[in-house]
Amino acid sequence: MADDKPASLPSRVAAAASALADGTLRVGPKHTWHAIKAKPLQYGMLLGGIGALGAGFMAAGVDPEPYAIGLSAVVCGWSAYKGLPEIRALEGADRWRSIGSHVLWPAALCVATVVAGQPLAVDHHVPSPSLADIAKAGAQSVVIGGDVPTIVQTVLDVPEGPRQKRRFRRWLFGHGPAKAPDVM
């Protein structure tokens, strides 16, 4: 009857912290890497588009840095929003792992890209920028906004197909529901 007793608070906290770290440091990056590998051309085009926008902003005399940071923040919030249904559906360690992969990993990625892009910042307002300033702004936009296509591809990497295939494999090998899935 000792098995019915809930785990002590320190062990539950340790399990939650471990699952949160696992979601943030392993599950989130792994899913991101697989999403980028699945569509590298799309990823490169999105990244190039962000660089071109940054260069275009600088050519027009507008500093692209605050816009790139704002876009990163919006995409990070969108990622958390899109992850809420899964987070709500899970319990225990799986919920914490999902919070790590859907909320903390994108947030850490956003902060890291903003910090990495700061050394590339144009130090002063440039009313008529040179080609070097425009190129520097484009590079800074790619670094600061690099998380945008990364997160977008990860969020849009809908696991409908693979989930159905996994369900079929589980059914086929006797590890799943008693009947075959509707869609393969």
PDB file of C-alpha atoms in Angstrom:
ATOM      1  CA  MET A   1       0.000   0.000   0.000  1.00  0.00           C
ATOM      2  CA  ALA A   2       3.007   2.276   0.185  1.00  0.00           C
ATOM      3  CA  ASP A   3       2.851   2.660  -3.614  1.00  0.00           C
ATOM      4  CA  ASP A   4      -0.399   4.661  -3.400  1.00  0.00           C
ATOM      5  CA  LYS A   5       1.308   7.388  -1.386  1.00  0.00           C
ATOM      6  CA  PRO A   6       2.206  10.482  -3.486  1.00  0.00           C
ATOM      7  CA  ALA A   7       5.862  11.291  -3.923  1.00  0.00           C
ATOM      8  CA  SER A   8       7.439  13.704  -1.497  1.00  0.00           C
ATOM      9  CA  LEU A   9       7.650  17.365  -2.448  1.00  0.00           C
ATOM     10  CA  PRO A  10      11.440  17.460  -3.018  1.00  0.00           C
ATOM     11  CA  SER A  11      11.282  14.482  -5.389  1.00  0.00           C
ATOM     12  CA  ARG A  12       8.353  16.018  -7.309  1.00  0.00           C
ATOM     13  CA  VAL A  13      10.191  19.323  -7.623  1.00  0.00           C
ATOM     14  CA  ALA A  14      13.328  17.528  -8.776  1.00  0.00           C
ATOM     15  CA  ALA A  15      11.325  15.519 -11.336  1.00  0.00           C
ATOM     16  CA  ALA A  16       9.619  18.697 -12.615  1.00  0.00           C
ATOM     17  CA  ALA A  17      12.934  20.573 -12.836  1.00  0.00           C
ATOM     18  CA  SER A  18      14.526  17.647 -14.649  1.00  0.00           C
ATOM     19  CA  ALA A  19      11.639  17.449 -17.136  1.00  0.00           C
ATOM     20  CA  LEU A  20      11.732  21.231 -17.663  1.00  0.00           C
ATOM     21  CA  ALA A  21      15.465  21.131 -18.355  1.00  0.00           C
ATOM     22  CA  ASP A  22      14.980  18.145 -20.671  1.00  0.00           C
ATOM     23  CA  GLY A  23      12.303  19.989 -22.653  1.00  0.00           C
ATOM     24  CA  THR A  24      14.372  23.162 -22.868  1.00  0.00           C
ATOM     25  CA  LEU A  25      17.783  21.677 -23.591  1.00  0.00           C
ATOM     26  CA  ARG A  26      16.981  18.471 -25.497  1.00  0.00           C
ATOM     27  CA  VAL A  27      13.420  18.198 -26.838  1.00  0.00           C
ATOM     28  CA  GLY A  28      13.062  21.793 -28.090  1.00  0.00           C
ATOM     29  CA  PRO A  29      16.418  21.956 -29.907  1.00  0.00           C
ATOM     30  CA  LYS A  30      15.954  18.453 -31.337  1.00  0.00           C
ATOM     31  CA  HIS A  31      12.528  19.319 -32.759  1.00  0.00           C
ATOM     32  CA  THR A  32      13.901  22.587 -34.123  1.00  0.00           C
ATOM     33  CA  TRP A  33      16.801  20.813 -35.806  1.00  0.00           C
ATOM     34  CA  HIS A  34      14.478  18.262 -37.411  1.00  0.00           C
ATOM     35  CA  ALA A  35      12.140  21.013 -38.637  1.00  0.00           C
ATOM     36  CA  ILE A  36      15.038  22.894 -40.245  1.00  0.00           C
ATOM     37  CA  LYS A  37      16.464  19.716 -41.794  1.00  0.00           C
ATOM     38  CA  ALA A  38      13.071  18.899 -43.275  1.00  0.00           C
ATOM     39  CA  LYS A  39      12.897  22.198 -45.226  1.00  0.00           C
ATOM     40  CA  PRO A  40      16.346  23.786 -45.455  1.00  0.00           C
ATOM     41  CA  LEU A  41      15.538  25.829 -48.565  1.00  0.00           C
ATOM     42  CA  GLN A  42      12.515  27.420 -46.895  1.00  0.00           C
ATOM     43  CA  TYR A  43      14.620  28.159 -43.817  1.00  0.00           C
ATOM     44  CA  GLY A  44      17.372  29.769 -45.891  1.00  0.00           C
ATOM     45  CA  MET A  45      14.863  31.860 -47.837  1.00  0.00           C
ATOM     46  CA  LEU A  46      13.214  33.111 -44.643  1.00  0.00           C
ATOM     47  CA  LEU A  47      16.597  33.951 -43.154  1.00  0.00           C
ATOM     48  CA  GLY A  48      17.670  35.746 -46.343  1.00  0.00           C
ATOM     49  CA  GLY A  49      14.381  37.648 -46.385  1.00  0.00           C
ATOM     50  CA  ILE A  50      14.984  38.908 -42.863  1.00  0.00           C
ATOM     51  CA  GLY A  51      18.482  40.061 -43.866  1.00  0.00           C
ATOM     52  CA  ALA A  52      17.109  41.788 -46.967  1.00  0.00           C
ATOM     53  CA  LEU A  53      14.449  43.544 -44.876  1.00  0.00           C
ATOM     54  CA  GLY A  54      17.092  44.742 -42.431  1.00  0.00           C
ATOM     55  CA  ALA A  55      19.273  46.027 -45.256  1.00  0.00           C
ATOM     56  CA  GLY A  56      16.247  47.700 -46.853  1.00  0.00           C
ATOM     57  CA  PHE A  57      15.347  49.396 -43.594  1.00  0.00           C
ATOM     58  CA  MET A  58      18.884  50.715 -43.217  1.00  0.00           C
ATOM     59  CA  ALA A  59      18.944  51.884 -46.846  1.00  0.00           C
ATOM     60  CA  ALA A  60      15.778  53.867 -46.064  1.00  0.00           C
ATOM     61  CA  GLY A  61      17.508  55.409 -43.025  1.00  0.00           C
ATOM     62  CA  VAL A  62      15.609  53.380 -40.403  1.00  0.00           C
ATOM     63  CA  ASP A  63      17.452  51.330 -37.785  1.00  0.00           C
ATOM     64  CA  PRO A  64      16.161  47.736 -38.183  1.00  0.00           C
ATOM     65  CA  GLU A  65      17.278  46.534 -34.739  1.00  0.00           C
ATOM     66  CA  PRO A  66      14.120  47.393 -32.738  1.00  0.00           C
ATOM     67  CA  TYR A  67      11.931  45.902 -35.459  1.00  0.00           C
ATOM     68  CA  ALA A  68      13.952  42.678 -35.536  1.00  0.00           C
ATOM     69  CA  ILE A  69      13.771  42.430 -31.742  1.00  0.00           C
ATOM     70  CA  GLY A  70      10.017  43.111 -31.824  1.00  0.00           C
ATOM     71  CA  LEU A  71       9.488  40.455 -34.491  1.00  0.00           C
ATOM     72  CA  SER A  72      11.459  37.974 -32.383  1.00  0.00           C
ATOM     73  CA  ALA A  73       9.292  38.747 -29.353  1.00  0.00           C
ATOM     74  CA  VAL A  74       6.066  38.367 -31.339  1.00  0.00           C
ATOM     75  CA  VAL A  75       7.155  35.036 -32.798  1.00  0.00           C
ATOM     76  CA  CYS A  76       8.250  33.824 -29.355  1.00  0.00           C
ATOM     77  CA  GLY A  77       4.809  34.693 -27.958  1.00  0.00           C
ATOM     78  CA  TRP A  78       3.129  33.015 -30.937  1.00  0.00           C
ATOM     79  CA  SER A  79       5.128  29.855 -30.265  1.00  0.00           C
ATOM     80  CA  ALA A  80       3.971  29.792 -26.644  1.00  0.00           C
ATOM     81  CA  TYR A  81       0.380  30.395 -27.755  1.00  0.00           C
ATOM     82  CA  LYS A  82       0.501  27.555 -30.285  1.00  0.00           C
ATOM     83  CA  GLY A  83       1.949  25.239 -27.612  1.00  0.00           C
ATOM     84  CA  LEU A  84      -0.803  25.925 -25.058  1.00  0.00           C
ATOM     85  CA  PRO A  85      -3.209  23.178 -26.210  1.00  0.00           C
ATOM     86  CA  GLU A  86      -0.512  20.547 -25.805  1.00  0.00           C
ATOM     87  CA  ILE A  87       0.636  21.992 -22.474  1.00  0.00           C
ATOM     88  CA  ARG A  88      -2.931  21.960 -21.140  1.00  0.00           C
ATOM     89  CA  ALA A  89      -3.526  18.385 -22.290  1.00  0.00           C
ATOM     90  CA  LEU A  90      -0.494  16.970 -20.491  1.00  0.00           C
ATOM     91  CA  GLU A  91       0.160  16.300 -16.819  1.00  0.00           C
ATOM     92  CA  GLY A  92       3.145  15.943 -14.549  1.00  0.00           C
ATOM     93  CA  ALA A  93       6.619  15.659 -16.017  1.00  0.00           C
ATOM     94  CA  ASP A  94       5.285  15.627 -19.584  1.00  0.00           C
ATOM     95  CA  ARG A  95       3.657  19.016 -19.015  1.00  0.00           C
ATOM     96  CA  TRP A  96       6.915  20.454 -17.699  1.00  0.00           C
ATOM     97  CA  ARG A  97       8.809  18.994 -20.656  1.00  0.00           C
ATOM     98  CA  SER A  98       6.284  20.598 -23.003  1.00  0.00           C
ATOM     99  CA  ILE A  99       6.621  23.955 -21.242  1.00  0.00           C
ATOM    100  CA  GLY A 100      10.374  23.711 -21.708  1.00  0.00           C
ATOM    101  CA  SER A 101      10.134  22.914 -25.405  1.00  0.00           C
ATOM    102  CA  HIS A 102       7.277  25.282 -26.329  1.00  0.00           C
ATOM    103  CA  VAL A 103       7.973  28.267 -24.067  1.00  0.00           C
ATOM    104  CA  LEU A 104      11.468  28.276 -22.566  1.00  0.00           C
ATOM    105  CA  TRP A 105      13.405  27.018 -25.608  1.00  0.00           C
ATOM    106  CA  PRO A 106      11.982  29.703 -27.955  1.00  0.00           C
ATOM    107  CA  ALA A 107      12.484  32.362 -25.266  1.00  0.00           C
ATOM    108  CA  ALA A 108      16.098  31.298 -24.734  1.00  0.00           C
ATOM    109  CA  LEU A 109      16.639  31.309 -28.498  1.00  0.00           C
ATOM    110  CA  CYS A 110      15.191  34.838 -28.773  1.00  0.00           C
ATOM    111  CA  VAL A 111      17.383  36.168 -25.979  1.00  0.00           C
ATOM    112  CA  ALA A 112      20.486  34.461 -27.398  1.00  0.00           C
ATOM    113  CA  THR A 113      19.996  35.896 -30.891  1.00  0.00           C
ATOM    114  CA  VAL A 114      19.381  39.415 -29.556  1.00  0.00           C
ATOM    115  CA  VAL A 115      22.524  39.245 -27.421  1.00  0.00           C
ATOM    116  CA  ALA A 116      24.543  37.801 -30.318  1.00  0.00           C
ATOM    117  CA  GLY A 117      23.365  40.578 -32.650  1.00  0.00           C
ATOM    118  CA  GLN A 118      24.364  43.464 -30.396  1.00  0.00           C
ATOM    119  CA  PRO A 119      28.039  43.616 -31.481  1.00  0.00           C
ATOM    120  CA  LEU A 120      26.844  44.131 -35.072  1.00  0.00           C
ATOM    121  CA  ALA A 121      24.756  47.197 -34.207  1.00  0.00           C
ATOM    122  CA  VAL A 122      25.354  50.451 -36.058  1.00  0.00           C
ATOM    123  CA  ASP A 123      26.638  52.814 -33.376  1.00  0.00           C
ATOM    124  CA  HIS A 124      24.919  55.958 -34.558  1.00  0.00           C
ATOM    125  CA  HIS A 125      21.892  57.122 -36.508  1.00  0.00           C
ATOM    126  CA  VAL A 126      22.795  57.133 -40.176  1.00  0.00           C
ATOM    127  CA  PRO A 127      20.667  59.506 -42.302  1.00  0.00           C
ATOM    128  CA  SER A 128      22.441  58.455 -45.513  1.00  0.00           C
ATOM    129  CA  PRO A 129      24.033  55.072 -44.856  1.00  0.00           C
ATOM    130  CA  SER A 130      26.974  53.700 -46.787  1.00  0.00           C
ATOM    131  CA  LEU A 131      26.990  50.238 -48.323  1.00  0.00           C
ATOM    132  CA  ALA A 132      28.988  49.002 -45.326  1.00  0.00           C
ATOM    133  CA  ASP A 133      26.290  50.259 -42.937  1.00  0.00           C
ATOM    134  CA  ILE A 134      23.591  48.615 -45.051  1.00  0.00           C
ATOM    135  CA  ALA A 135      25.488  45.306 -45.144  1.00  0.00           C
ATOM    136  CA  LYS A 136      26.120  45.502 -41.406  1.00  0.00           C
ATOM    137  CA  ALA A 137      22.406  46.108 -40.748  1.00  0.00           C
ATOM    138  CA  GLY A 138      21.505  43.153 -42.964  1.00  0.00           C
ATOM    139  CA  ALA A 139      23.914  40.906 -41.060  1.00  0.00           C
ATOM    140  CA  GLN A 140      22.609  42.174 -37.730  1.00  0.00           C
ATOM    141  CA  SER A 141      19.041  41.491 -38.836  1.00  0.00           C
ATOM    142  CA  VAL A 142      19.990  37.940 -39.814  1.00  0.00           C
ATOM    143  CA  VAL A 143      21.590  37.335 -36.416  1.00  0.00           C
ATOM    144  CA  ILE A 144      18.888  39.027 -34.311  1.00  0.00           C
ATOM    145  CA  GLY A 145      16.038  37.726 -36.436  1.00  0.00           C
ATOM    146  CA  GLY A 146      17.573  34.294 -36.936  1.00  0.00           C
ATOM    147  CA  ASP A 147      15.248  32.890 -34.325  1.00  0.00           C
ATOM    148  CA  VAL A 148      12.180  33.973 -36.327  1.00  0.00           C
ATOM    149  CA  PRO A 149      12.397  31.426 -39.169  1.00  0.00           C
ATOM    150  CA  THR A 150      13.730  28.858 -36.698  1.00  0.00           C
ATOM    151  CA  ILE A 151      10.700  29.178 -34.434  1.00  0.00           C
ATOM    152  CA  VAL A 152       8.251  29.551 -37.329  1.00  0.00           C
ATOM    153  CA  GLN A 153       9.459  26.326 -38.931  1.00  0.00           C
ATOM    154  CA  THR A 154       9.351  24.518 -35.610  1.00  0.00           C
ATOM    155  CA  VAL A 155       5.805  25.669 -34.855  1.00  0.00           C
ATOM    156  CA  LEU A 156       4.575  24.947 -38.369  1.00  0.00           C
ATOM    157  CA  ASP A 157       6.163  21.481 -38.292  1.00  0.00           C
ATOM    158  CA  VAL A 158       2.797  19.882 -37.601  1.00  0.00           C
ATOM    159  CA  PRO A 159       3.291  16.295 -36.494  1.00  0.00           C
ATOM    160  CA  GLU A 160       0.013  15.051 -38.040  1.00  0.00           C
ATOM    161  CA  GLY A 161       1.656  12.672 -40.505  1.00  0.00           C
ATOM    162  CA  PRO A 162       4.397  11.323 -38.256  1.00  0.00           C
ATOM    163  CA  ARG A 163       1.971  10.992 -35.345  1.00  0.00           C
ATOM    164  CA  GLN A 164      -0.371   8.917 -37.494  1.00  0.00           C
ATOM    165  CA  LYS A 165       2.538   6.755 -38.642  1.00  0.00           C
ATOM    166  CA  ARG A 166       3.658   6.235 -35.037  1.00  0.00           C
ATOM    167  CA  ARG A 167       0.124   5.307 -34.086  1.00  0.00           C
ATOM    168  CA  PHE A 168       0.005   2.821 -36.951  1.00  0.00           C
ATOM    169  CA  ARG A 169       3.352   1.297 -35.936  1.00  0.00           C
ATOM    170  CA  ARG A 170       2.197   1.005 -32.324  1.00  0.00           C
ATOM    171  CA  TRP A 171      -0.973  -0.740 -33.474  1.00  0.00           C
ATOM    172  CA  LEU A 172       0.948  -2.991 -35.872  1.00  0.00           C
ATOM    173  CA  PHE A 173       3.445  -4.124 -33.239  1.00  0.00           C
ATOM    174  CA  GLY A 174       0.899  -4.420 -30.430  1.00  0.00           C
ATOM    175  CA  HIS A 175       1.823  -1.367 -28.366  1.00  0.00           C
ATOM    176  CA  GLY A 176      -1.215   0.764 -29.041  1.00  0.00           C
ATOM    177  CA  PRO A 177      -4.985   0.852 -29.377  1.00  0.00           C
ATOM    178  CA  ALA A 178      -6.870  -2.328 -30.233  1.00  0.00           C
ATOM    179  CA  LYS A 179      -8.081  -1.042 -33.601  1.00  0.00           C
ATOM    180  CA  ALA A 180      -6.183   0.330 -36.543  1.00  0.00           C
ATOM    181  CA  PRO A 181      -5.967   4.115 -36.891  1.00  0.00           C
ATOM    182  CA  ASP A 182      -8.374   5.803 -39.290  1.00  0.00           C
ATOM    183  CA  VAL A 183      -5.728   7.640 -41.292  1.00  0.00           C
ATOM    184  CA  MET A 184      -2.310   6.346 -42.242  1.00  0.00           C
TER     185      MET A 184
END
